[in-house]
Coordinates of C-alpha atoms and ligand atoms in Angstrom, one line a residue:
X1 CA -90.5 23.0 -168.8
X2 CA -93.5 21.5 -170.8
X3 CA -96.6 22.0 -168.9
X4 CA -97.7 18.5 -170.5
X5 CA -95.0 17.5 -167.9
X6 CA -95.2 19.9 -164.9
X7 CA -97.0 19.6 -161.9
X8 CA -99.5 22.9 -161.6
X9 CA -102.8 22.2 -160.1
X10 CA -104.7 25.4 -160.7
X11 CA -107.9 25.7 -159.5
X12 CA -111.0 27.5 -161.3
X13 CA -113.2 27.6 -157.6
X14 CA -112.0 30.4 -155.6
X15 CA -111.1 29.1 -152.9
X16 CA -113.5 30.1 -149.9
X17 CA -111.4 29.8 -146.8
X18 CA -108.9 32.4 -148.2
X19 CA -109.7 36.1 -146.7
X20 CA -106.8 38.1 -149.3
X21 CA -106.6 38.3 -152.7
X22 CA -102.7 37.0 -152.2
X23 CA -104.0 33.6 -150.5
X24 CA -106.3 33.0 -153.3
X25 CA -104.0 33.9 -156.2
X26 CA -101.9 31.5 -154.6
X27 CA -104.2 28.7 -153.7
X28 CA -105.7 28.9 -157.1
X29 CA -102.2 29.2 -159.3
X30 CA -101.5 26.0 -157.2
X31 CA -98.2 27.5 -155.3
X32 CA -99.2 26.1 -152.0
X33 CA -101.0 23.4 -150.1
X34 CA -102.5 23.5 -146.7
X35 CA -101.3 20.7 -144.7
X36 CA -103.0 21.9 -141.2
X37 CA -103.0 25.4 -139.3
X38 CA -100.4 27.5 -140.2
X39 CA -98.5 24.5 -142.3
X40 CA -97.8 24.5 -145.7
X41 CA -96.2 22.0 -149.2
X42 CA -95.0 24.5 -151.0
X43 CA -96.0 23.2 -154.9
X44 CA -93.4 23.5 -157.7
X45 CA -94.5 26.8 -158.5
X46 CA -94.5 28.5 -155.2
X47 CA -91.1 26.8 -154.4
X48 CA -89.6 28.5 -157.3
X49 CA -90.8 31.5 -157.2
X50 CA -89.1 31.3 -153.1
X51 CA -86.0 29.9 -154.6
X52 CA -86.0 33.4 -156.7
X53 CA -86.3 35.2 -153.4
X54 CA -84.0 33.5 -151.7
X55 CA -80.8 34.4 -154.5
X56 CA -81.5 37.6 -154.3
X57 CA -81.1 37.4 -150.3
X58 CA -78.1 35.6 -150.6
X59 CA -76.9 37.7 -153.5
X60 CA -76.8 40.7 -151.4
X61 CA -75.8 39.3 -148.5
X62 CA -73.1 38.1 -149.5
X63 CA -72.5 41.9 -151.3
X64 CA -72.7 43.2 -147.5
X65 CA -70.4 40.9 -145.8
X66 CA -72.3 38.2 -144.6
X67 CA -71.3 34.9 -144.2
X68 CA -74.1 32.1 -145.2
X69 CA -74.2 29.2 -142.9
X70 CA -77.2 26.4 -141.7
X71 CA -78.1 25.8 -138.0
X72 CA -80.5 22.9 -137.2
X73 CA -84.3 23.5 -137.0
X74 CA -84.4 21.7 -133.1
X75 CA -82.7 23.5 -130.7
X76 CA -81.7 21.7 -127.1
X77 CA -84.0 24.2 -124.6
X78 CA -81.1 24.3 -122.2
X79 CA -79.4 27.2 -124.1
X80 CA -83.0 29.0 -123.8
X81 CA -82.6 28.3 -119.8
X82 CA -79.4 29.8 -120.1
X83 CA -80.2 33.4 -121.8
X84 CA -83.5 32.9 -120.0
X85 CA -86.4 32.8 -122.7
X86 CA -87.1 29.3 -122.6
X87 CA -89.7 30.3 -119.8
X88 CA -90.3 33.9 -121.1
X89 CA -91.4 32.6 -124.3
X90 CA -94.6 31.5 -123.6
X91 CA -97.1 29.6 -126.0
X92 CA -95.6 30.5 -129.8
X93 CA -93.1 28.4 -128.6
X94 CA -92.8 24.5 -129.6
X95 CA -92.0 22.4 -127.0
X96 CA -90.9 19.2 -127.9
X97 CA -89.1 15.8 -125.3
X98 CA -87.4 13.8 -127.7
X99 CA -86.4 9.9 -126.5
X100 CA -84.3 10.0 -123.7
X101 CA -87.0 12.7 -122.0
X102 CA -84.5 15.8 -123.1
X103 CA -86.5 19.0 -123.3
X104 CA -86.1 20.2 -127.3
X105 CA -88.0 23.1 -128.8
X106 CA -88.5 24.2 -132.5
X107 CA -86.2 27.3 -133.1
X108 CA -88.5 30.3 -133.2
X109 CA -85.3 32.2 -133.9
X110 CA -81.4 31.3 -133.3
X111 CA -80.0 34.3 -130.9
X112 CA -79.0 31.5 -128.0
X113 CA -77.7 28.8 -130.8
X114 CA -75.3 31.7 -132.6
X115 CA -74.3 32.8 -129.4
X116 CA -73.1 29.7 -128.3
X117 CA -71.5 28.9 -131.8
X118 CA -69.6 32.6 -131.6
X119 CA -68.6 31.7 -127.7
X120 CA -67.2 28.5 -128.9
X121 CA -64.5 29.8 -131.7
X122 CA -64.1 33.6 -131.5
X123 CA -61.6 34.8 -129.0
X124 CA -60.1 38.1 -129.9
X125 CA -61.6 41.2 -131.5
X126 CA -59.3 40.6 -134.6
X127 CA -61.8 38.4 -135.5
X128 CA -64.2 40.9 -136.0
X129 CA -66.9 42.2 -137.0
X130 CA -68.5 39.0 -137.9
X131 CA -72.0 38.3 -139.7
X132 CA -73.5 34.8 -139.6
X133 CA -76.6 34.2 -141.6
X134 CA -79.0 31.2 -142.1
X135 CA -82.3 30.5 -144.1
X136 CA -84.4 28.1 -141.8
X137 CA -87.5 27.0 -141.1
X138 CA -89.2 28.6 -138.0
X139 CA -91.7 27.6 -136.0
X140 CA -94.0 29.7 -133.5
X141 CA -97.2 28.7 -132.3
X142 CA -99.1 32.0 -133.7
X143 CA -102.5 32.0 -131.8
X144 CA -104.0 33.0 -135.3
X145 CA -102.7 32.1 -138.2
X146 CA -103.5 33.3 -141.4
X147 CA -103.6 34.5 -144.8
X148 CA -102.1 31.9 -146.0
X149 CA -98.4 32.1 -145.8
X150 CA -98.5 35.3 -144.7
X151 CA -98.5 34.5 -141.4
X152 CA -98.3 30.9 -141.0
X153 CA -96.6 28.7 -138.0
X154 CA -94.3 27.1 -139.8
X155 CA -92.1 29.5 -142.1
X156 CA -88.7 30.4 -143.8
X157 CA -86.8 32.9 -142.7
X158 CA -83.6 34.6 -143.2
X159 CA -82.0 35.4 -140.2
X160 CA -78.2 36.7 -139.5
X161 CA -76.5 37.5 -136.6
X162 CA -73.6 40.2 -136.3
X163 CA -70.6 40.2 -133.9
X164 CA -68.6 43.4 -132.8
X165 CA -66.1 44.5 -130.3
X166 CA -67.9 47.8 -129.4
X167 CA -71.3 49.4 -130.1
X168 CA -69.6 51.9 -132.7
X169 CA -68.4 49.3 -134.7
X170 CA -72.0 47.4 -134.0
X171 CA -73.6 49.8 -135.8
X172 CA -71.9 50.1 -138.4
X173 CA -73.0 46.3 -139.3
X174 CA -76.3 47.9 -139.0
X175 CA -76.4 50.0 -140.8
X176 CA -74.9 47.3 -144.0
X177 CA -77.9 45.3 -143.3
X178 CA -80.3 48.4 -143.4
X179 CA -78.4 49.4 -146.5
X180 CA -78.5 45.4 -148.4
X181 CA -82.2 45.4 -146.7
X182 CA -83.0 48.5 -148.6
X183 CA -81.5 46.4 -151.9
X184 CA -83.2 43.0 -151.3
X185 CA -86.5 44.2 -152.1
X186 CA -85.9 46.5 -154.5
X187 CA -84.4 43.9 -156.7
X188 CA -87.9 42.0 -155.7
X189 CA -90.0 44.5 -157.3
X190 CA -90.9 45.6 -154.0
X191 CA -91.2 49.0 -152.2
X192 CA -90.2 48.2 -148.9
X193 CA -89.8 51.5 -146.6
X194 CA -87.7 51.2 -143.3
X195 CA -89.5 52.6 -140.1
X196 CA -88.6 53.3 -136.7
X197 CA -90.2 49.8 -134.7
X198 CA -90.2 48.0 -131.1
X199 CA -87.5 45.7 -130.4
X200 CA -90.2 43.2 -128.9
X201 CA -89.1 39.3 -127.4
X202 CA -85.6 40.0 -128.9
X203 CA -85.1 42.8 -127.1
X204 CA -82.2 45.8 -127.3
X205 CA -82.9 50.0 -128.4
X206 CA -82.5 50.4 -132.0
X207 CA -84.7 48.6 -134.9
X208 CA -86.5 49.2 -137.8
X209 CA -89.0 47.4 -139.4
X210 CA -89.4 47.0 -143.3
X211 CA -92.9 47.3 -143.9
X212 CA -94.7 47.2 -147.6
X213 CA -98.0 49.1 -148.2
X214 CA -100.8 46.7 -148.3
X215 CA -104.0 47.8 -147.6
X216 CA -104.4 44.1 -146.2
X217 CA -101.1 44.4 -144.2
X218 CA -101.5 43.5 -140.3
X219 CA -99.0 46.7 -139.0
X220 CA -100.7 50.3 -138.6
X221 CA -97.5 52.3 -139.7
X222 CA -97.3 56.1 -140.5
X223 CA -94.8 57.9 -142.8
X224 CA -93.9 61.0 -144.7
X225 CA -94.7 60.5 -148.2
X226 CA -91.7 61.3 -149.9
X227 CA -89.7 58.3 -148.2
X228 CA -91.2 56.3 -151.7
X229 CA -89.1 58.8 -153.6
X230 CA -85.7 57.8 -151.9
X231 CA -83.2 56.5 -154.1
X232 CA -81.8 52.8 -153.6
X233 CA -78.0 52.3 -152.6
X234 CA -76.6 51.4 -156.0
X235 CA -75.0 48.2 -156.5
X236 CA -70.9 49.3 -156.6
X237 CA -71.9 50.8 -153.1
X238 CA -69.1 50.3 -150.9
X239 CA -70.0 48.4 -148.3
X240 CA -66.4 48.8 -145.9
X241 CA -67.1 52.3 -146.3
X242 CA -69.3 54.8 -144.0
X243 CA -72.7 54.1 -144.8
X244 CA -74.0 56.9 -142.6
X245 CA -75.1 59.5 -145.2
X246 CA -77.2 56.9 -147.0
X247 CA -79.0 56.3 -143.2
X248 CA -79.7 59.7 -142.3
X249 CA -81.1 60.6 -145.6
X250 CA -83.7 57.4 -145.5
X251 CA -84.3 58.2 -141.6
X252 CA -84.9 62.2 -141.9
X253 CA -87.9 61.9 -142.9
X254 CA -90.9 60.2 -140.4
X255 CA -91.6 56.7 -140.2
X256 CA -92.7 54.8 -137.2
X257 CA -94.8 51.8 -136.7
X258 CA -97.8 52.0 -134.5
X259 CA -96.0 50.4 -131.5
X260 CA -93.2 53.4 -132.0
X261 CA -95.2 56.0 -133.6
X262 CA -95.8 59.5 -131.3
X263 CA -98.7 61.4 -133.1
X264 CA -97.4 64.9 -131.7
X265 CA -94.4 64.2 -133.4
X266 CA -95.5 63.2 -136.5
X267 CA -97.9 66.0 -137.1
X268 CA -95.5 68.6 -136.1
X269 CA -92.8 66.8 -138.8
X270 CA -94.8 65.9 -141.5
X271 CA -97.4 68.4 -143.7
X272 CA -100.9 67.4 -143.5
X273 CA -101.2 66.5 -147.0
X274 CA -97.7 64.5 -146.8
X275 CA -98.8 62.0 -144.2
X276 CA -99.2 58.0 -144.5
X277 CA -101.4 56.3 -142.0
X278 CA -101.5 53.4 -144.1
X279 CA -101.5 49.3 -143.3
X280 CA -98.6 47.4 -143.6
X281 CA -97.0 43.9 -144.2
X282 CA -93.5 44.0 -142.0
X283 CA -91.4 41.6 -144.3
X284 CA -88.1 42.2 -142.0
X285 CA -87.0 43.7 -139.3
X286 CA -83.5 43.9 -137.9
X287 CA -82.2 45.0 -134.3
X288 CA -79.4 46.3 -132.3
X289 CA -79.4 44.2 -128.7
X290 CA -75.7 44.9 -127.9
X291 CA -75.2 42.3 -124.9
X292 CA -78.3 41.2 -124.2
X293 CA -77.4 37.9 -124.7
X294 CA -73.4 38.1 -124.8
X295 CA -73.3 39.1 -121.0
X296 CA -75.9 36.3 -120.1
X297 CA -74.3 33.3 -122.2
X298 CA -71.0 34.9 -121.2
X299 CA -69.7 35.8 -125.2
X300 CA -67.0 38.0 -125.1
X301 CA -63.8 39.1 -126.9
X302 CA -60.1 40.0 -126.1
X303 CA -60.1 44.0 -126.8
X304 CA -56.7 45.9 -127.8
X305 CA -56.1 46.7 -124.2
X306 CA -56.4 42.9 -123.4
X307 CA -59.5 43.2 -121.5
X308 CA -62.3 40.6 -122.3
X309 CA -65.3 42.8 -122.9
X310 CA -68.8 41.5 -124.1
X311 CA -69.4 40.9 -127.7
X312 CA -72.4 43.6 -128.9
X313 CA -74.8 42.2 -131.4
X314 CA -77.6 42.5 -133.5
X315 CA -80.1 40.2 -134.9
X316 CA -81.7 40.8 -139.2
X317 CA -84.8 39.1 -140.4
X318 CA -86.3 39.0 -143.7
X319 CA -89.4 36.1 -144.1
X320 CA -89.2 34.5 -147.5
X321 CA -92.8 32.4 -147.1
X322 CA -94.2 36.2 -146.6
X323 CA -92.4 38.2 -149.3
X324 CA -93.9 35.9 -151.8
X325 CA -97.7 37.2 -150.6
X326 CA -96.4 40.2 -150.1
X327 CA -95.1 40.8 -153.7
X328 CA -98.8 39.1 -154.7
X329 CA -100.9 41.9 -152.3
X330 CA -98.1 44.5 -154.2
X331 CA -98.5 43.3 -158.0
X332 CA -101.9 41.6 -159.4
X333 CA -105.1 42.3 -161.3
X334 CA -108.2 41.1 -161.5
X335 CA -106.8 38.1 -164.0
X336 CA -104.4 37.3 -161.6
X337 CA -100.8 37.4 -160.3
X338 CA -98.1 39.7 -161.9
X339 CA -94.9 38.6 -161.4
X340 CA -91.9 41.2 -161.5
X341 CA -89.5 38.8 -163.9
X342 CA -86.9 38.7 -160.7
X343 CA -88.9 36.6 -158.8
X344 CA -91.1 34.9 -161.6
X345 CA -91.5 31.5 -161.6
X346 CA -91.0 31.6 -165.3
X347 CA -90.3 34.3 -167.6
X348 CA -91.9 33.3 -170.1
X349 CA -95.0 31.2 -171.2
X350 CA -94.7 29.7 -175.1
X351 CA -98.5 29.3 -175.8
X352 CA -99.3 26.6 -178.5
X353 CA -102.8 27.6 -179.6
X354 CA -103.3 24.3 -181.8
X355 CA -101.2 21.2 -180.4
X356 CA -103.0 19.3 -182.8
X357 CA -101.8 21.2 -185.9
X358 CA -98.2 20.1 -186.9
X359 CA -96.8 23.1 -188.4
X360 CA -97.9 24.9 -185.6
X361 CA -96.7 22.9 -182.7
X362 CA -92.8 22.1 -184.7
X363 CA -92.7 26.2 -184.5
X364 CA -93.3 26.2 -181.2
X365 CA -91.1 23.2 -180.3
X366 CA -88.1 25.4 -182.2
X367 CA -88.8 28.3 -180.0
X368 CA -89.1 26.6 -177.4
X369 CA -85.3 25.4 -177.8
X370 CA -84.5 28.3 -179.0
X371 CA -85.4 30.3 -175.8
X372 CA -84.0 27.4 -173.4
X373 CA -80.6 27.6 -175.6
X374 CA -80.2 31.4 -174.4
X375 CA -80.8 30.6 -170.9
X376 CA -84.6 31.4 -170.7
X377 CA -86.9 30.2 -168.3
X378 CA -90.0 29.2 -170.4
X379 CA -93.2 26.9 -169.4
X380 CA -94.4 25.5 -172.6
X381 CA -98.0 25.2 -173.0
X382 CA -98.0 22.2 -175.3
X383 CA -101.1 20.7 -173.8
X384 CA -104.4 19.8 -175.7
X385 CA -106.4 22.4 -173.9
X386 CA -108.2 25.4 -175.8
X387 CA -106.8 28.7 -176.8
X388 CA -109.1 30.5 -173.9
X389 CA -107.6 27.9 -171.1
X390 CA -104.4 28.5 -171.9
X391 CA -104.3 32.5 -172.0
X392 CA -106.3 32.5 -168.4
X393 CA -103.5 29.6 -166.7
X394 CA -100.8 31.8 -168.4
X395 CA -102.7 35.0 -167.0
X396 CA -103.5 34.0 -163.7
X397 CA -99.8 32.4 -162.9
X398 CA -98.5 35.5 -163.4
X399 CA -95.6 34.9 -166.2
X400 CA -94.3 38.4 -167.5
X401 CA -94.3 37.7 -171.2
X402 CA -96.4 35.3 -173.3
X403 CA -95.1 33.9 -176.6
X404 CA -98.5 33.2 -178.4
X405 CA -98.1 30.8 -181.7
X406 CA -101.8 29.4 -183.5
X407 CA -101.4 28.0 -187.1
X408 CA -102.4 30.8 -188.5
X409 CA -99.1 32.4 -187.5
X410 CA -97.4 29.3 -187.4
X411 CA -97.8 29.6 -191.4
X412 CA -97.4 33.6 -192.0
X413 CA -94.8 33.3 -190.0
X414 CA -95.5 35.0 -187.2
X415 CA -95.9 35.2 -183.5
X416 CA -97.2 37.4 -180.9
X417 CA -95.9 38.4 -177.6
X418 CA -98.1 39.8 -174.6
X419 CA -96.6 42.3 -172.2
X420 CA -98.2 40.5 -168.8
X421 CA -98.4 43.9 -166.6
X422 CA -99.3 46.0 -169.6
X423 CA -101.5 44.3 -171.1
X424 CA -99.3 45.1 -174.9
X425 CA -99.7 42.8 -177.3
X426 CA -97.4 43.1 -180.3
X427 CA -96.6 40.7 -183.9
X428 CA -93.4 40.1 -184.7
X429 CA -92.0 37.7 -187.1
X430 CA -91.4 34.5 -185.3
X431 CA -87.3 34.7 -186.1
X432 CA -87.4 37.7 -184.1
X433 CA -89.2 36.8 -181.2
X434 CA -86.1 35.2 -179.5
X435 CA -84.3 38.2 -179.6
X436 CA -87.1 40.6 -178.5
X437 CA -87.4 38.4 -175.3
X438 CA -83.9 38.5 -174.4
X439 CA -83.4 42.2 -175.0
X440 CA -86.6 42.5 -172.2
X441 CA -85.6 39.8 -169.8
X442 CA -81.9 40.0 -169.4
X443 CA -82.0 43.7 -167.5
X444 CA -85.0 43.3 -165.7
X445 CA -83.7 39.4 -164.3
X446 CA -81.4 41.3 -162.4
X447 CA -83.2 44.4 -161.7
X448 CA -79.8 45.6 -160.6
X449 CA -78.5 48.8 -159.9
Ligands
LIG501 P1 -95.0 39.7 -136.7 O1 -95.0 41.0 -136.0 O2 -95.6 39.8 -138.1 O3 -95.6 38.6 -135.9 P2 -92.3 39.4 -135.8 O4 -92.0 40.8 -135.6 O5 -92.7 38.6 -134.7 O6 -93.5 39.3 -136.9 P3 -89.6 38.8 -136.5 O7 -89.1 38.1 -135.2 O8 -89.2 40.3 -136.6 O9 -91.2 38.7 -136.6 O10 -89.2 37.9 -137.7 C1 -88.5 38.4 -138.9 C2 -89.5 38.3 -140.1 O11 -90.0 37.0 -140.2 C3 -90.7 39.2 -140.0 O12 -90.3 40.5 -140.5 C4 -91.6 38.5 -141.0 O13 -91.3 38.9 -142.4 C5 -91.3 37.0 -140.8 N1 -92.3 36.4 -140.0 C6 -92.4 36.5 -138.7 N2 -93.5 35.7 -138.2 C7 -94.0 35.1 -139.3 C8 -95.1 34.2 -139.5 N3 -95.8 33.8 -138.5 N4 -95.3 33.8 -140.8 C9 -94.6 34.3 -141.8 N5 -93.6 35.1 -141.7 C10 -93.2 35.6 -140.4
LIG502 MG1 -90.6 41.8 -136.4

């Protein structure tokens, strides 16, 4: 992409409303517009670096079985009458009469709406275990919303819903979302650490929370230490196998969130000098409700013996419009954003120091094919604006590698390349440069393991 072409409003005002260094960044890279409370335009820079986030998601979902699917954002409230949360709901909730005075409500979350698509089709255990996922928008009425995206009113959310004949076989489909939960971030650049948390409005007896350390996070949470030093489920893990050992090794050691935590217990678990109490952003959270809602919305199955039995459930969330803050609170300096190349919005920024000078901006238009022909993503600085401009946009956007060309180079030859999270800069002759990139890019895209 050409900047000269692109649409990226930074601002040079820090923006005053914004209480966390993540709403700034983002505000001033020009990510995201406030529309109202809690509402959001995403800018073309934001909404790529959510599309990022959102293949990975759907990467390794599909890696642990789940199926991808799209419910509507409006949701009739007579399916919340039936499971009985259109009235338990309360405020967060949207309540909307559309034209022929039928009560409608913005989905907060789809438990009723899956539960009615799963009673509708699925008959017989044999048709299980099941996983049905969606990435929506959501809408709930949050009574303060804030921090930008962090916690806004209206937001995206990935949110699947699993099907199983018993509660053995239910948490085994836990404990696949635990496991591609534990992968998701990772891949993100994130560490995201899996604690013990409250089931809350969803309701049911086993859930974890995946919280990242943030000392702006909203969620008090407390934890051993050495959970950080757990290794990640590699990628050729099998996913129809038993998934157990991986569990208890990240859940032996303590992690609770405040709602959950018992202080006796964690002091008598966990060595003084070992303990977290730390702040938190929860970026998911998944649950085990069993029949809460298949037993209510009558949802059942045909088990071997013949007998219809209640279909046991669980819900997983993950909130895209959050992770992207998240990763900001987790990875910036005082220039800006640092973007882990997964999830940034480019990979690379070509800087033309001199678009006046010819030699200097036909190198740079060469490169700039050159790094688009091996499947690059590179914003091209080819704009009039001064050296200084240029290195603070390209700085405070967050891109993991500049390509710097000025004439001088442009006629010796030779380029330089800045490391955005080290800080490196290095020359290289500009027929190398290509190469270099790819070599640094190409693993860390994936961040795979
Ligand atoms: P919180 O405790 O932060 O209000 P929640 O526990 O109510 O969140 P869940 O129902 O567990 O949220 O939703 C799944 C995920 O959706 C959360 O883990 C979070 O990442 C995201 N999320 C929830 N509420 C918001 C919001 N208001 N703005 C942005 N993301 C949100
Ligand atoms: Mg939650």
């Amino acid at each position: 992409m050409r900047k000269s072409n692109y649409f990226l409003p930074v601002l040079k005002e820090v923006p005053k409303e914004a209480e966390i260094i993540s709403h700034r960044l983002m505000l001033r890279a020009g990510m995201i517009r406030q529309q109202a409370s809690g509402l959001y335009s995403w800018l073309p820079l934001g909404y790529k670096v959510m599309r990022k986030i959102q293949t990975i998601i759907e990467q390794e979902q599909l890696r642990a079985g789940a199926i991808q699917m799209l419910m509507p954002t409006l949701q009739p409230a007579d399916l919340w009458r039936e499971s009985g949360r259109y009235d338990a709901y309360g405020k967060e909730m949207l309540r909307i009469t559309d034209r022929h005075d039928r009560d409608m409500l913005f989905g907060p979350t789809n438990e009723e709406m899956i539960t009615d698509i799963f009673r509708s089709y699925v008959r017989s255990y044999k048709e299980l275990p099941l996983n049905l996922y969606h990435i929506q928008w959501k809408f709930r009425d949050e009574i303060r919303p804030r921090f930008g995206t962090m916690r806004s009113r209206e937001f995206l959310m990935k949110d699947g819903y699993s099907f199983d004949v018993d509660k053995e076989a239910a948490e085994k489909s836990y404990n696949r979302m635990f496991v591609a939960y534990l992968r998701t971030y990772y891949r993100m650049g994130l560490t995201a650490i899996p604690m013990k948390a409250e089931t809350g409005p969803i309701g049911g007896d086993l859930s974890h929370e995946f919280i990242v350390l943030a000392d702006t996070g909203e969620s008090a949470v407390f934890c051993h230490q050495d959970i950080l030093k757990k290794t990640i489920p590699p990628r050729d893990t099998d996913f129809t196998g038993d998934l157990t050992p991986i569990i208890d090794d990240w859940t032996s050691l303590y992690a609770a969130t405040e709602d959950m935590v018992n202080m006796e217990e964690f002091e008598r678990d966990v060595p003084e000098e070992k303990r977290i109490a730390a702040s938190g952003i929860e970026v998911g959270q998944i649950f085990y409700f069993g029949t809460k809602y298949s037993k209510i919305m009558k949802a059942s199955v045909t088990g071997p013996d013949g007998k219809d039995v209640p279909v046991h459930s669980g819900s997983y969330g993950i909130g895209l419009t959050r992770l992207v803050p998240a990763i900001i609170e987790a990875s910036h300096d005082e220039s800006g954003i640092i973007w882990p190349v997964s999830v940034a919005p480019f990979e690379v920024a070509l800087l033309n120091l001199k678009a006046a000078d010819d030699l200097c901006s036909s190198v740079c238009d060469d490169l700039y094919a050159q790094l688009q022909a091996v499947g690059i993503d590179v914003l091209y600085d080819d704009t009039k604006d001064g050296a200084g401009a240029k290195f603070a946009t390209a700085d405070l956007i967050g891109i993991p590698f500049q390509l710097i060309v000025g004439p001088r180079g442009a006629k010796a030859g030779e380029a330089e390349i800045k490391d955005r999270k080290t800080g490196e800069r290095q020359t290289m002759p500009i027929g190398d440069a290509v190469s270099y990139l790819q070599t640094q890019i190409e693993p860390a895209r994936r961040n795979d393991i």
